[in-house]
């Protein structure tokens, strides 16, 4: 059973009419970048809880979560209505193995995300360890429309600070100059992703971290396996590390 704490909302940042970031303050136990926790509210007399990854690095005093407001969503609508000063319940202990400690060192790491699943990658990228472990870091963020490409200021800041960061925004329902427009599995299978960042990937030099909707995770993993990459496990290290908490 989770040990629940009270978290005070300090900020609600709306990126568009559906996407928002919830910033709270709570004295939770230390976590590792890439992990997730649970948020909960009382909805119609029942506690509803969902898992959300941290966007902030572990060193931050505030805890930030990137969410999408889902119409008739059991929890997301209630979270979207919160205002600074309101309270939300948060699990004291975080969990998850989607961390750099679980990923073998390599020349390249590809961080593949859709929608709000860019969150854990932003947490990881704000840690110094990733820049020491990999020569090239490729952050891919696939969304439907350009307006869904949130956290642009943070990404630009990271690019200025770390030249080895390759940021690849992908928009699938609009044609945007300079941006790729196919789903991530197709970009990998065709080689367009690697051509775009001017890197040559192979199982000897590349690691892939995948976080997003279940269909993307499944299709991307299958595509990579067809190309000779294997799932990364503690007993048998490979090149594909996935996050699945849906």
GROMACS .gro file of C-alpha atoms in nm:
model
  246
    1UNK     CA    1   0.000   0.000   0.000
    2UNK     CA    2   0.128   0.345  -0.090
    3UNK     CA    3   0.205   0.592   0.185
    4UNK     CA    4   0.026   0.908   0.072
    5UNK     CA    5   0.143   1.262   0.146
    6UNK     CA    6  -0.020   1.596   0.088
    7UNK     CA    7   0.132   1.804  -0.195
    8UNK     CA    8   0.057   2.173  -0.240
    9UNK     CA    9   0.007   2.301  -0.593
   10UNK     CA   10   0.247   2.588  -0.665
   11UNK     CA   11   0.188   2.635  -1.038
   12UNK     CA   12  -0.027   2.516  -1.326
   13UNK     CA   13   0.124   2.585  -1.669
   14UNK     CA   14  -0.103   2.544  -1.971
   15UNK     CA   15   0.071   2.477  -2.303
   16UNK     CA   16  -0.252   2.465  -2.503
   17UNK     CA   17  -0.615   2.374  -2.433
   18UNK     CA   18  -0.526   2.009  -2.357
   19UNK     CA   19  -0.166   1.996  -2.234
   20UNK     CA   20  -0.056   2.131  -1.899
   21UNK     CA   21   0.216   2.093  -1.638
   22UNK     CA   22   0.134   2.058  -1.271
   23UNK     CA   23   0.398   2.179  -1.026
   24UNK     CA   24   0.365   2.078  -0.661
   25UNK     CA   25   0.570   2.079  -0.346
   26UNK     CA   26   0.593   1.780  -0.112
   27UNK     CA   27   0.859   1.614   0.100
   28UNK     CA   28   0.867   1.281  -0.081
   29UNK     CA   29   1.147   1.026  -0.057
   30UNK     CA   30   1.444   1.074  -0.295
   31UNK     CA   31   1.390   0.946  -0.649
   32UNK     CA   32   1.602   0.875  -0.956
   33UNK     CA   33   1.555   1.064  -1.282
   34UNK     CA   34   1.327   0.862  -1.508
   35UNK     CA   35   1.113   0.722  -1.227
   36UNK     CA   36   0.746   0.793  -1.165
   37UNK     CA   37   0.511   0.834  -0.873
   38UNK     CA   38   0.135   0.844  -0.823
   39UNK     CA   39  -0.097   1.140  -0.783
   40UNK     CA   40  -0.445   1.104  -0.637
   41UNK     CA   41  -0.761   1.302  -0.569
   42UNK     CA   42  -1.099   1.225  -0.422
   43UNK     CA   43  -1.341   1.206  -0.715
   44UNK     CA   44  -1.709   1.141  -0.641
   45UNK     CA   45  -1.619   1.008  -0.300
   46UNK     CA   46  -1.348   0.770  -0.419
   47UNK     CA   47  -0.972   0.811  -0.432
   48UNK     CA   48  -0.854   0.794  -0.793
   49UNK     CA   49  -0.479   0.752  -0.851
   50UNK     CA   50  -0.265   0.746  -1.164
   51UNK     CA   51   0.108   0.713  -1.235
   52UNK     CA   52   0.301   1.013  -1.366
   53UNK     CA   53   0.670   1.058  -1.442
   54UNK     CA   54   0.871   1.345  -1.303
   55UNK     CA   55   0.979   1.621  -1.541
   56UNK     CA   56   1.204   1.787  -1.285
   57UNK     CA   57   1.546   1.655  -1.185
   58UNK     CA   58   1.579   1.497  -0.838
   59UNK     CA   59   1.767   1.805  -0.716
   60UNK     CA   60   1.467   2.033  -0.768
   61UNK     CA   61   1.262   2.149  -0.470
   62UNK     CA   62   0.945   2.146  -0.678
   63UNK     CA   63   0.793   1.837  -0.841
   64UNK     CA   64   0.667   1.879  -1.197
   65UNK     CA   65   0.439   1.654  -1.402
   66UNK     CA   66   0.338   1.686  -1.769
   67UNK     CA   67  -0.024   1.588  -1.829
   68UNK     CA   68  -0.295   1.581  -2.090
   69UNK     CA   69  -0.653   1.671  -2.005
   70UNK     CA   70  -0.869   1.381  -2.122
   71UNK     CA   71  -1.238   1.449  -2.165
   72UNK     CA   72  -1.424   1.244  -1.904
   73UNK     CA   73  -1.088   1.123  -1.771
   74UNK     CA   74  -1.120   0.972  -1.425
   75UNK     CA   75  -0.843   1.189  -1.282
   76UNK     CA   76  -0.700   1.421  -1.547
   77UNK     CA   77  -1.003   1.653  -1.554
   78UNK     CA   78  -0.986   1.696  -1.177
   79UNK     CA   79  -0.612   1.764  -1.190
   80UNK     CA   80  -0.668   2.017  -1.469
   81UNK     CA   81  -0.904   2.212  -1.241
   82UNK     CA   82  -0.648   2.255  -0.964
   83UNK     CA   83  -0.521   2.602  -0.879
   84UNK     CA   84  -0.213   2.722  -0.686
   85UNK     CA   85  -0.274   2.661  -0.317
   86UNK     CA   86  -0.485   2.351  -0.374
   87UNK     CA   87  -0.370   2.014  -0.247
   88UNK     CA   88  -0.328   1.678  -0.417
   89UNK     CA   89  -0.218   1.346  -0.272
   90UNK     CA   90   0.118   1.206  -0.380
   91UNK     CA   91   0.283   0.871  -0.307
   92UNK     CA   92   0.585   0.912  -0.081
   93UNK     CA   93   0.791   0.650  -0.266
   94UNK     CA   94   0.866   0.666  -0.638
   95UNK     CA   95   0.926   0.361  -0.854
   96UNK     CA   96   1.030   0.242  -1.198
   97UNK     CA   97   1.340   0.113  -1.374
   98UNK     CA   98   1.340   0.357  -1.666
   99UNK     CA   99   1.666   0.511  -1.546
  100UNK     CA  100   2.018   0.547  -1.681
  101UNK     CA  101   2.142   0.295  -1.425
  102UNK     CA  102   1.956   0.029  -1.624
  103UNK     CA  103   2.097   0.134  -1.964
  104UNK     CA  104   2.441   0.010  -2.078
  105UNK     CA  105   2.696   0.274  -2.175
  106UNK     CA  106   2.725   0.337  -2.547
  107UNK     CA  107   2.831   0.595  -2.801
  108UNK     CA  108   2.471   0.691  -2.883
  109UNK     CA  109   2.142   0.691  -2.695
  110UNK     CA  110   1.809   0.756  -2.864
  111UNK     CA  111   1.532   0.879  -2.634
  112UNK     CA  112   1.207   0.813  -2.822
  113UNK     CA  113   0.886   0.969  -2.691
  114UNK     CA  114   0.531   1.057  -2.788
  115UNK     CA  115   0.314   1.325  -2.628
  116UNK     CA  116   0.355   1.374  -2.255
  117UNK     CA  117   0.601   1.081  -2.238
  118UNK     CA  118   0.884   1.326  -2.302
  119UNK     CA  119   0.861   1.399  -1.929
  120UNK     CA  120   1.101   1.136  -1.791
  121UNK     CA  121   1.355   1.218  -2.061
  122UNK     CA  122   1.357   1.584  -1.958
  123UNK     CA  123   1.422   1.474  -1.600
  124UNK     CA  124   1.712   1.255  -1.715
  125UNK     CA  125   1.859   1.523  -1.941
  126UNK     CA  126   1.883   1.766  -1.650
  127UNK     CA  127   2.129   1.530  -1.480
  128UNK     CA  128   2.505   1.543  -1.551
  129UNK     CA  129   2.539   1.164  -1.569
  130UNK     CA  130   2.380   1.129  -1.913
  131UNK     CA  131   2.636   1.360  -2.073
  132UNK     CA  132   2.920   1.157  -1.931
  133UNK     CA  133   2.775   0.821  -2.034
  134UNK     CA  134   2.697   0.892  -2.402
  135UNK     CA  135   2.875   1.085  -2.677
  136UNK     CA  136   2.553   1.156  -2.870
  137UNK     CA  137   2.210   1.200  -2.710
  138UNK     CA  138   1.913   1.208  -2.950
  139UNK     CA  139   1.581   1.327  -2.806
  140UNK     CA  140   1.287   1.247  -3.035
  141UNK     CA  141   0.946   1.395  -2.950
  142UNK     CA  142   0.660   1.285  -3.174
  143UNK     CA  143   0.329   1.474  -3.156
  144UNK     CA  144   0.026   1.529  -3.377
  145UNK     CA  145   0.046   1.908  -3.412
  146UNK     CA  146   0.323   2.162  -3.373
  147UNK     CA  147   0.142   2.329  -3.083
  148UNK     CA  148   0.195   2.007  -2.885
  149UNK     CA  149   0.574   2.054  -2.880
  150UNK     CA  150   0.598   2.177  -2.523
  151UNK     CA  151   0.909   2.260  -2.318
  152UNK     CA  152   1.085   2.433  -2.608
  153UNK     CA  153   1.265   2.677  -2.377
  154UNK     CA  154   1.406   2.394  -2.165
  155UNK     CA  155   1.515   2.199  -2.472
  156UNK     CA  156   1.693   2.504  -2.615
  157UNK     CA  157   1.864   2.563  -2.282
  158UNK     CA  158   1.987   2.203  -2.277
  159UNK     CA  159   2.110   2.230  -2.637
  160UNK     CA  160   2.310   2.540  -2.553
  161UNK     CA  161   2.457   2.374  -2.247
  162UNK     CA  162   2.526   2.037  -2.408
  163UNK     CA  163   2.617   2.046  -2.780
  164UNK     CA  164   2.595   1.666  -2.802
  165UNK     CA  165   2.215   1.688  -2.768
  166UNK     CA  166   2.028   1.627  -3.095
  167UNK     CA  167   1.664   1.736  -3.064
  168UNK     CA  168   1.426   1.587  -3.322
  169UNK     CA  169   1.068   1.717  -3.313
  170UNK     CA  170   0.826   1.506  -3.519
  171UNK     CA  171   0.480   1.633  -3.620
  172UNK     CA  172   0.253   1.375  -3.785
  173UNK     CA  173  -0.060   1.575  -3.878
  174UNK     CA  174   0.097   1.892  -4.012
  175UNK     CA  175   0.370   1.969  -4.262
  176UNK     CA  176   0.628   2.181  -4.083
  177UNK     CA  177   0.944   2.295  -4.258
  178UNK     CA  178   1.252   2.120  -4.122
  179UNK     CA  179   1.058   1.866  -3.916
  180UNK     CA  180   1.004   1.497  -3.978
  181UNK     CA  181   0.643   1.384  -4.017
  182UNK     CA  182   0.625   1.004  -3.990
  183UNK     CA  183   0.565   0.783  -3.689
  184UNK     CA  184   0.878   0.683  -3.502
  185UNK     CA  185   0.883   0.315  -3.618
  186UNK     CA  186   0.870   0.428  -3.982
  187UNK     CA  187   1.151   0.678  -3.931
  188UNK     CA  188   1.369   0.405  -3.786
  189UNK     CA  189   1.285   0.144  -4.047
  190UNK     CA  190   1.353   0.382  -4.336
  191UNK     CA  191   1.668   0.522  -4.177
  192UNK     CA  192   1.534   0.879  -4.199
  193UNK     CA  193   1.587   0.937  -3.828
  194UNK     CA  194   1.955   0.849  -3.846
  195UNK     CA  195   2.005   1.049  -4.165
  196UNK     CA  196   1.838   1.348  -3.999
  197UNK     CA  197   2.087   1.354  -3.709
  198UNK     CA  198   2.376   1.242  -3.932
  199UNK     CA  199   2.458   0.937  -3.721
  200UNK     CA  200   2.506   0.573  -3.814
  201UNK     CA  201   2.337   0.344  -3.561
  202UNK     CA  202   2.406  -0.023  -3.499
  203UNK     CA  203   2.374  -0.259  -3.200
  204UNK     CA  204   2.741  -0.200  -3.123
  205UNK     CA  205   2.708   0.175  -3.076
  206UNK     CA  206   2.343   0.261  -3.000
  207UNK     CA  207   2.097   0.233  -2.712
  208UNK     CA  208   1.724   0.307  -2.738
  209UNK     CA  209   1.498   0.424  -2.456
  210UNK     CA  210   1.128   0.420  -2.551
  211UNK     CA  211   0.844   0.589  -2.364
  212UNK     CA  212   0.501   0.666  -2.507
  213UNK     CA  213   0.166   0.522  -2.595
  214UNK     CA  214   0.153   0.141  -2.589
  215UNK     CA  215   0.118   0.107  -2.967
  216UNK     CA  216   0.430   0.318  -3.029
  217UNK     CA  217   0.630   0.126  -2.772
  218UNK     CA  218   0.523  -0.207  -2.921
  219UNK     CA  219   0.579  -0.111  -3.285
  220UNK     CA  220   0.911   0.062  -3.222
  221UNK     CA  221   1.043  -0.231  -3.019
  222UNK     CA  222   0.941  -0.474  -3.294
  223UNK     CA  223   1.103  -0.257  -3.561
  224UNK     CA  224   1.429  -0.239  -3.369
  225UNK     CA  225   1.429  -0.613  -3.308
  226UNK     CA  226   1.392  -0.670  -3.681
  227UNK     CA  227   1.708  -0.461  -3.724
  228UNK     CA  228   1.906  -0.678  -3.483
  229UNK     CA  229   1.859  -0.493  -3.152
  230UNK     CA  230   1.749  -0.683  -2.841
  231UNK     CA  231   1.556  -0.601  -2.525
  232UNK     CA  232   1.775  -0.484  -2.242
  233UNK     CA  233   1.754  -0.698  -1.931
  234UNK     CA  234   1.976  -0.712  -1.625
  235UNK     CA  235   2.089  -1.068  -1.689
  236UNK     CA  236   2.120  -1.020  -2.064
  237UNK     CA  237   2.201  -0.658  -2.152
  238UNK     CA  238   2.065  -0.539  -2.485
  239UNK     CA  239   1.986  -0.212  -2.658
  240UNK     CA  240   1.610  -0.155  -2.605
  241UNK     CA  241   1.481  -0.017  -2.274
  242UNK     CA  242   1.109   0.060  -2.244
  243UNK     CA  243   0.879   0.228  -1.997
  244UNK     CA  244   0.533   0.077  -1.959
  245UNK     CA  245   0.304   0.193  -1.680
  246UNK     CA  246  -0.022   0.228  -1.873
   0.00000   0.00000   0.00000
